[in-house]
Coordinates of C-alpha atoms in Angstrom, one line a residue:
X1 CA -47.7 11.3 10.9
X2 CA -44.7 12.5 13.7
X3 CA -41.7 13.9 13.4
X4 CA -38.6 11.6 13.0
X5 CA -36.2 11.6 15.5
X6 CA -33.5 14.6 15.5
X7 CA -30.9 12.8 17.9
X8 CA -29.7 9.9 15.9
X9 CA -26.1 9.2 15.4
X10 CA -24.1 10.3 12.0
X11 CA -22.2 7.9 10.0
X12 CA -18.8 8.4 11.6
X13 CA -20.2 8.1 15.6
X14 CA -22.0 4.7 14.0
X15 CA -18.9 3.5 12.4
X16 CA -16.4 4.7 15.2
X17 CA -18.7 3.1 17.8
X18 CA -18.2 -0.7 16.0
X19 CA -14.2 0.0 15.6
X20 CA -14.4 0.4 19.6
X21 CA -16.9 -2.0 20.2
X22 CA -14.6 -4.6 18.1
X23 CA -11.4 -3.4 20.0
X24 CA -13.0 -4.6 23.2
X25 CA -12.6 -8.1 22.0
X26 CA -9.0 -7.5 22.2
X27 CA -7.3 -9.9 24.5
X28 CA -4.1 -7.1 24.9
X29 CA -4.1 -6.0 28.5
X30 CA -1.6 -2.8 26.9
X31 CA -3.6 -1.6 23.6
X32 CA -6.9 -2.9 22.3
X33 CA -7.4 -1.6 19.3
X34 CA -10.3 -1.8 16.7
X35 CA -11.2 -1.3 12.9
X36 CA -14.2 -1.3 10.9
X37 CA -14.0 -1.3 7.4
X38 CA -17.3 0.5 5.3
X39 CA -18.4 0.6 1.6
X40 CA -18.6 4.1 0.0
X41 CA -22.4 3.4 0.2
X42 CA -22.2 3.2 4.0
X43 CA -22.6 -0.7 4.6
X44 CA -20.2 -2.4 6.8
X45 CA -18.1 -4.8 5.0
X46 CA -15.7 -5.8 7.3
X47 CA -14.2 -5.9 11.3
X48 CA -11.5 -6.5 13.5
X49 CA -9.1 -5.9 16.8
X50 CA -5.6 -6.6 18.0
X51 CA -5.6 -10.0 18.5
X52 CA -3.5 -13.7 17.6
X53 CA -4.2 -15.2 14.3
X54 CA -7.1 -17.6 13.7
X55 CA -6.5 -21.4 15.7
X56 CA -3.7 -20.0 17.8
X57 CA -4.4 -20.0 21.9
X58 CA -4.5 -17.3 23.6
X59 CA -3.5 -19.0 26.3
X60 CA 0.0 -20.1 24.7
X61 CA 1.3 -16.8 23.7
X62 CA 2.9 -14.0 25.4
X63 CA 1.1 -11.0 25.7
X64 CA 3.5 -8.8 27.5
X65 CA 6.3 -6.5 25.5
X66 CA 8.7 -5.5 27.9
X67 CA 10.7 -8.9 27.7
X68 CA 14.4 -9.2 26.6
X69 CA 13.6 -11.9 24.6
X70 CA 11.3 -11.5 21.8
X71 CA 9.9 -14.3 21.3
X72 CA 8.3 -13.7 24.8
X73 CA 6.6 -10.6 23.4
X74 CA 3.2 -10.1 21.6
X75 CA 4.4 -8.1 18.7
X76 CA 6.0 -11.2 17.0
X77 CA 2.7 -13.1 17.6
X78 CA -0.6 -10.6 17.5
X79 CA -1.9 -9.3 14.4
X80 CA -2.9 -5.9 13.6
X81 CA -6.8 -4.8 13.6
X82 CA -6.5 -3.0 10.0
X83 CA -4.7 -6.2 9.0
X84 CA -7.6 -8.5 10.7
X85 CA -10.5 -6.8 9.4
X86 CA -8.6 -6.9 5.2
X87 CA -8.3 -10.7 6.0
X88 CA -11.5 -11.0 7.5
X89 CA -13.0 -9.4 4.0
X90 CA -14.5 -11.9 1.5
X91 CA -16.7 -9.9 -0.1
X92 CA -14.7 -9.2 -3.0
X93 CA -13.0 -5.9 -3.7
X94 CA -12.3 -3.4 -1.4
X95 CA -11.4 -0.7 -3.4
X96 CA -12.7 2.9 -2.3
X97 CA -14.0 1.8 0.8
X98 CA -13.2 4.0 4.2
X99 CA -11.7 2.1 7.4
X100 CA -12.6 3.8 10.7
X101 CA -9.3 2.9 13.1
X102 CA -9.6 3.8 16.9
X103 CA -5.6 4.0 16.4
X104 CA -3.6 5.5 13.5
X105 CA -2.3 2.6 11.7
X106 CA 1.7 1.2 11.6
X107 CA 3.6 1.2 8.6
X108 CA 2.8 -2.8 8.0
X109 CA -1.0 -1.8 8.2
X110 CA -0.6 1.0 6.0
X111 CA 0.9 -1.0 3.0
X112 CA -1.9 -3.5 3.8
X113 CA -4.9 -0.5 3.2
X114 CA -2.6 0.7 0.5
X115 CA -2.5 -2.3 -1.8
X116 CA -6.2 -3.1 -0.9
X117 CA -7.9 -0.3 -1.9
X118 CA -9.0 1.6 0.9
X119 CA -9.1 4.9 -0.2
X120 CA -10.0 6.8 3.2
X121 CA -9.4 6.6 6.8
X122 CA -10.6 8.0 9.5
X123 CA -9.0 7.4 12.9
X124 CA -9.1 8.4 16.6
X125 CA -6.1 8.4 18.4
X126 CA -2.9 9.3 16.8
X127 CA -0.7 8.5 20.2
X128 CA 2.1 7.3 18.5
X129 CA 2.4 10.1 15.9
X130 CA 6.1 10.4 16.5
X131 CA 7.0 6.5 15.9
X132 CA 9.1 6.2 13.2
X133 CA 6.7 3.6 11.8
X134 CA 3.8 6.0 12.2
X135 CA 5.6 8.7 10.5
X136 CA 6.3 5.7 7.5
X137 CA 2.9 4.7 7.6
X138 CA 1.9 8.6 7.3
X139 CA 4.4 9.4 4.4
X140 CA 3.3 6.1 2.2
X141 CA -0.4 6.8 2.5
X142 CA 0.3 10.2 1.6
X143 CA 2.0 9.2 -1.3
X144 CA -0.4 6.5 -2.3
X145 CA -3.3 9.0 -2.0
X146 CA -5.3 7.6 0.6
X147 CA -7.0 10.3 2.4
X148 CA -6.3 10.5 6.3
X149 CA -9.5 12.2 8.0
X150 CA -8.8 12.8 12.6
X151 CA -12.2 11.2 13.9
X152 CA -14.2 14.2 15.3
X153 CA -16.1 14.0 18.2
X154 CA -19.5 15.5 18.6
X155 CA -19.0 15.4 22.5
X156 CA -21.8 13.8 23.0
X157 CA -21.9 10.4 25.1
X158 CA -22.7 7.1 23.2
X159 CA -22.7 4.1 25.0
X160 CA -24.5 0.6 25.5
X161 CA -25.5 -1.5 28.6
X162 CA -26.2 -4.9 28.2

């Protein structure tokens, strides 16, 4: 009988890894982000990145956002990854479930994990942190009781080559 192996990854490297293997299916040339959304017994229930909603071309829309006219900029347009990985959900329930975010999420998103059920989330970057919609998105989750957990990183290298 040998020895299993010592070097695996923990849950959070596993579950960070699919949020940013998800947010490089991001069409965004600025930001792709990703999300992955776990059970409380460690199963993945859900995915998703920055991207247009469902049918739409990506082709057809603008991705840029430095326009003077809105309606030639993504934001109007692209949908969130917290956002895409709820709707992508048809499991059921996601109440008490964790969502691993490579990017703290907005103030839209926010309400989204709120009235969900996500009770946890644990996120990577937190670029943004003084956005007044970050800063909203921080003060509602706060309230609502969801816990907000930095990702930390082990400093050790994952990556894949396909």
């Amino acid at each position: 009988m040998s020895d299993q192996r010592k070097d695996y990854i923990s849950w959070d490297e596993y579950f960070m890894g699919v949020a940013y293997l998800s947010s490089l299916r991001s069409k965004d040339p600025a930001t792709q982000v990703g999300a992955c959304i776990v059970s409380p017994d460690h199963k993945i229930l859900s995915m998703g990145y920055n991207g247009l909603p469902v049918g739409l071309s990506d082709e057809e829309y603008p991705w840029g956002k430095e326009d003077p006219d809105p309606l030639n900029n993504k934001y109007f347009y692209s949908t969130h990854s917290e956002l895409n990985a709820i709707l992508n959900y048809r499991g059921g329930s996601l109440e008490g479930c964790k969502i691993y975010v490579t990017l703290f999420p907005c103030n839209e998103c926010a309400k989204a994990i709120i009235q969900s059920g996500i009770k946890t989330i644990v996120y990577d970057s937190d670029k943004h942190a003084d956005d007044p919609a970050v800063m909203a998105s921080k003060r509602m989750l706060r309230s609502a009781g969801v816990k907000i957990q930095p990702y930390h990183h082990s400093g050790r290298k994952i990556g894949i080559e396909l």
